[in-house]
PDB file of C-alpha atoms in Angstrom:
ATOM      1  CA  UNK W1427       0.000   0.000   0.000  1.00 52.00           C
ATOM      2  CA  UNK W1428       2.810   2.421   0.890  1.00 54.00           C
ATOM      3  CA  UNK W1429       4.530   1.679  -2.412  1.00 58.00           C
ATOM      4  CA  UNK W1430       1.345   2.484  -4.300  1.00 61.00           C
ATOM      5  CA  UNK W1431       1.042   5.871  -2.552  1.00 58.00           C
ATOM      6  CA  UNK W1432       4.654   6.663  -3.338  1.00 77.00           C
ATOM      7  CA  UNK W1433       4.202   5.873  -7.028  1.00 71.00           C
ATOM      8  CA  UNK W1434       1.089   8.038  -7.141  1.00 69.00           C
ATOM      9  CA  UNK W1435       2.853  10.902  -5.377  1.00 60.00           C
ATOM     10  CA  UNK W1436       5.811  10.645  -7.771  1.00 63.00           C
ATOM     11  CA  UNK W1437       3.508  10.651 -10.779  1.00 63.00           C
ATOM     12  CA  UNK W1438       1.669  13.717  -9.471  1.00 61.00           C
ATOM     13  CA  UNK W1439       4.949  15.519  -8.827  1.00 63.00           C
ATOM     14  CA  UNK W1440       6.185  14.687 -12.330  1.00 64.00           C
ATOM     15  CA  UNK W1441       2.943  16.004 -13.832  1.00 64.00           C
ATOM     16  CA  UNK W1442       3.292  19.236 -11.826  1.00 62.00           C
ATOM     17  CA  UNK W1443       6.906  19.591 -12.982  1.00 65.00           C
ATOM     18  CA  UNK W1444       5.891  19.220 -16.649  1.00 69.00           C
ATOM     19  CA  UNK W1445       3.058  21.737 -16.295  1.00 69.00           C
ATOM     20  CA  UNK W1446       5.147  24.334 -14.487  1.00 73.00           C
ATOM     21  CA  UNK W1447       8.044  23.843 -16.889  1.00 86.00           C
ATOM     22  CA  UNK W1448       5.809  24.352 -19.915  1.00 91.00           C
ATOM     23  CA  UNK W1449       4.246  27.438 -18.292  1.00 93.00           C
ATOM     24  CA  UNK W1450       7.760  28.798 -17.701  1.00 94.00           C
ATOM     25  CA  UNK W1451       8.711  28.139 -21.328  1.00 95.00           C
ATOM     26  CA  UNK W1452       5.520  29.843 -22.509  1.00 96.00           C
ATOM     27  CA  UNK W1453       6.269  32.885 -20.313  1.00 97.00           C
ATOM     28  CA  UNK W1454       9.789  33.153 -21.751  1.00 97.00           C
ATOM     29  CA  UNK W1455       8.405  32.846 -25.298  1.00 97.00           C
ATOM     30  CA  UNK W1456       5.873  35.601 -24.598  1.00 97.00           C
ATOM     31  CA  UNK W1457       8.602  37.839 -23.197  1.00 97.00           C
ATOM     32  CA  UNK W1458      10.793  37.192 -26.257  1.00 98.00           C
ATOM     33  CA  UNK W1459       7.915  38.007 -28.596  1.00 98.00           C
ATOM     34  CA  UNK W1460       7.054  41.233 -26.798  1.00 98.00           C
ATOM     35  CA  UNK W1461      10.683  42.392 -26.869  1.00 97.00           C
ATOM     36  CA  UNK W1462      10.819  41.676 -30.608  1.00 97.00           C
ATOM     37  CA  UNK W1463       7.580  43.600 -31.134  1.00 97.00           C
ATOM     38  CA  UNK W1464       9.132  46.513 -29.248  1.00 97.00           C
ATOM     39  CA  UNK W1465      11.903  46.616 -31.849  1.00 95.00           C
ATOM     40  CA  UNK W1466       9.277  46.667 -34.611  1.00 96.00           C
ATOM     41  CA  UNK W1467       7.322  49.435 -32.892  1.00 96.00           C
ATOM     42  CA  UNK W1468      10.573  51.405 -32.401  1.00 94.00           C
ATOM     43  CA  UNK W1469      10.979  51.371 -36.165  1.00 93.00           C
ATOM     44  CA  UNK W1470       7.400  52.543 -36.545  1.00 94.00           C
ATOM     45  CA  UNK W1471       8.119  55.250 -33.987  1.00 90.00           C
ATOM     46  CA  UNK W1472      10.541  56.779 -36.481  1.00 88.00           C
ATOM     47  CA  UNK W1473       8.304  56.444 -39.527  1.00 92.00           C
ATOM     48  CA  UNK W1474       4.658  56.840 -38.536  1.00 92.00           C
ATOM     49  CA  UNK W1475       2.360  58.916 -36.384  1.00 91.00           C
ATOM     50  CA  UNK W1476       1.009  55.961 -34.402  1.00 92.00           C
ATOM     51  CA  UNK W1477       4.428  54.457 -33.647  1.00 92.00           C
ATOM     52  CA  UNK W1478       4.794  56.283 -30.334  1.00 93.00           C
ATOM     53  CA  UNK W1479       1.465  54.917 -29.096  1.00 95.00           C
ATOM     54  CA  UNK W1480       2.358  51.370 -30.146  1.00 96.00           C
ATOM     55  CA  UNK W1481       5.778  51.598 -28.499  1.00 96.00           C
ATOM     56  CA  UNK W1482       4.283  52.970 -25.289  1.00 95.00           C
ATOM     57  CA  UNK W1483       1.627  50.256 -25.077  1.00 96.00           C
ATOM     58  CA  UNK W1484       4.202  47.636 -26.030  1.00 96.00           C
ATOM     59  CA  UNK W1485       6.455  48.763 -23.184  1.00 96.00           C
ATOM     60  CA  UNK W1486       3.692  48.059 -20.695  1.00 97.00           C
ATOM     61  CA  UNK W1487       2.968  44.665 -22.239  1.00 97.00           C
ATOM     62  CA  UNK W1488       6.684  43.763 -22.251  1.00 97.00           C
ATOM     63  CA  UNK W1489       6.978  44.769 -18.596  1.00 97.00           C
ATOM     64  CA  UNK W1490       3.940  42.619 -17.766  1.00 97.00           C
ATOM     65  CA  UNK W1491       5.512  39.705 -19.665  1.00 97.00           C
ATOM     66  CA  UNK W1492       8.665  40.119 -17.568  1.00 97.00           C
ATOM     67  CA  UNK W1493       6.579  39.977 -14.386  1.00 98.00           C
ATOM     68  CA  UNK W1494       4.818  36.864 -15.714  1.00 97.00           C
ATOM     69  CA  UNK W1495       8.241  35.292 -16.296  1.00 97.00           C
ATOM     70  CA  UNK W1496       9.126  35.872 -12.620  1.00 97.00           C
ATOM     71  CA  UNK W1497       5.801  34.377 -11.542  1.00 96.00           C
ATOM     72  CA  UNK W1498       6.284  31.323 -13.789  1.00 95.00           C
ATOM     73  CA  UNK W1499       9.841  30.823 -12.490  1.00 95.00           C
ATOM     74  CA  UNK W1500       8.623  30.884  -8.887  1.00 95.00           C
ATOM     75  CA  UNK W1501       5.880  28.363  -9.710  1.00 92.00           C
ATOM     76  CA  UNK W1502       8.339  26.096 -11.530  1.00 91.00           C
ATOM     77  CA  UNK W1503      10.639  26.177  -8.520  1.00 92.00           C
ATOM     78  CA  UNK W1504       7.949  25.821  -5.846  1.00 90.00           C
ATOM     79  CA  UNK W1505       5.632  23.244  -7.409  1.00 85.00           C
ATOM     80  CA  UNK W1506       7.742  21.686 -10.112  1.00 79.00           C
ATOM     81  CA  UNK W1507      10.884  21.139  -8.098  1.00 79.00           C
ATOM     82  CA  UNK W1508      12.896  23.171 -10.605  1.00 79.00           C
ATOM     83  CA  UNK W1509      16.022  25.161  -9.962  1.00 83.00           C
ATOM     84  CA  UNK W1510      15.926  28.501  -8.179  1.00 91.00           C
ATOM     85  CA  UNK W1511      18.317  29.745 -10.864  1.00 93.00           C
ATOM     86  CA  UNK W1512      15.309  30.464 -13.099  1.00 93.00           C
ATOM     87  CA  UNK W1513      14.016  32.891 -10.486  1.00 95.00           C
ATOM     88  CA  UNK W1514      17.314  34.789 -10.581  1.00 96.00           C
ATOM     89  CA  UNK W1515      17.245  34.925 -14.385  1.00 95.00           C
ATOM     90  CA  UNK W1516      13.648  36.130 -14.415  1.00 97.00           C
ATOM     91  CA  UNK W1517      14.362  38.729 -11.736  1.00 97.00           C
ATOM     92  CA  UNK W1518      17.324  39.939 -13.763  1.00 97.00           C
ATOM     93  CA  UNK W1519      15.058  40.424 -16.760  1.00 97.00           C
ATOM     94  CA  UNK W1520      12.617  42.370 -14.622  1.00 97.00           C
ATOM     95  CA  UNK W1521      15.452  44.653 -13.485  1.00 98.00           C
ATOM     96  CA  UNK W1522      16.583  45.116 -17.099  1.00 97.00           C
ATOM     97  CA  UNK W1523      12.994  45.881 -18.128  1.00 97.00           C
ATOM     98  CA  UNK W1524      12.762  48.471 -15.343  1.00 97.00           C
ATOM     99  CA  UNK W1525      15.993  50.121 -16.477  1.00 98.00           C
ATOM    100  CA  UNK W1526      14.726  50.006 -20.059  1.00 97.00           C
ATOM    101  CA  UNK W1527      11.496  51.789 -19.123  1.00 96.00           C
ATOM    102  CA  UNK W1528      13.371  54.491 -17.197  1.00 97.00           C
ATOM    103  CA  UNK W1529      15.789  55.039 -20.089  1.00 97.00           C
ATOM    104  CA  UNK W1530      12.906  55.215 -22.567  1.00 95.00           C
ATOM    105  CA  UNK W1531      11.029  57.786 -20.506  1.00 95.00           C
ATOM    106  CA  UNK W1532      14.247  59.800 -20.088  1.00 97.00           C
ATOM    107  CA  UNK W1533      14.831  59.644 -23.886  1.00 94.00           C
ATOM    108  CA  UNK W1534      18.325  58.150 -23.699  1.00 97.00           C
ATOM    109  CA  UNK W1535      18.414  56.168 -26.972  1.00 94.00           C
ATOM    110  CA  UNK W1536      22.180  55.685 -26.842  1.00 97.00           C
ATOM    111  CA  UNK W1537      21.670  53.200 -23.978  1.00 97.00           C
ATOM    112  CA  UNK W1538      17.993  52.300 -24.512  1.00 97.00           C
ATOM    113  CA  UNK W1539      18.498  50.731 -27.949  1.00 95.00           C
ATOM    114  CA  UNK W1540      21.564  48.575 -27.170  1.00 97.00           C
ATOM    115  CA  UNK W1541      19.932  47.417 -23.941  1.00 98.00           C
ATOM    116  CA  UNK W1542      16.863  46.361 -25.926  1.00 97.00           C
ATOM    117  CA  UNK W1543      19.050  44.353 -28.296  1.00 97.00           C
ATOM    118  CA  UNK W1544      20.814  42.747 -25.325  1.00 97.00           C
ATOM    119  CA  UNK W1545      17.486  41.891 -23.702  1.00 97.00           C
ATOM    120  CA  UNK W1546      16.219  40.283 -26.906  1.00 97.00           C
ATOM    121  CA  UNK W1547      19.377  38.203 -27.240  1.00 97.00           C
ATOM    122  CA  UNK W1548      19.272  37.085 -23.619  1.00 97.00           C
ATOM    123  CA  UNK W1549      15.578  36.238 -23.890  1.00 97.00           C
ATOM    124  CA  UNK W1550      16.186  34.116 -27.000  1.00 97.00           C
ATOM    125  CA  UNK W1551      19.049  32.405 -25.164  1.00 96.00           C
ATOM    126  CA  UNK W1552      16.796  31.706 -22.167  1.00 95.00           C
ATOM    127  CA  UNK W1553      14.129  30.295 -24.495  1.00 95.00           C
ATOM    128  CA  UNK W1554      16.581  28.012 -26.276  1.00 95.00           C
ATOM    129  CA  UNK W1555      18.097  26.783 -23.013  1.00 91.00           C
ATOM    130  CA  UNK W1556      14.706  25.977 -21.443  1.00 78.00           C
TER     131      UNK W1556
END
């Protein structure tokens, strides 16, 4: 009887790990997509009248995606038995997103643009490694 309970508990834990891991991967993919769309809207910012609105809305969505990444990393660690390293990576992205927002509001494109490129590259790397 005890062996049966252990097998059931292990199966439930494995199912939780798969779910939380796929949620984490989906959160990273969403973050990567929103950062890419920010690059597209930055181009529109230079060429169209509605580009500023798109870039502003996109910044909020990208920041929300970064917060979702932190939430997914915590869930993957807590319920899925994953590594706490994902939480540090996600928190780092949230810090970078915060710096990015401040630089964008302050109109410092000399740092804002390269940081955006760095964030996109790191997000793609995180997605590939997951």
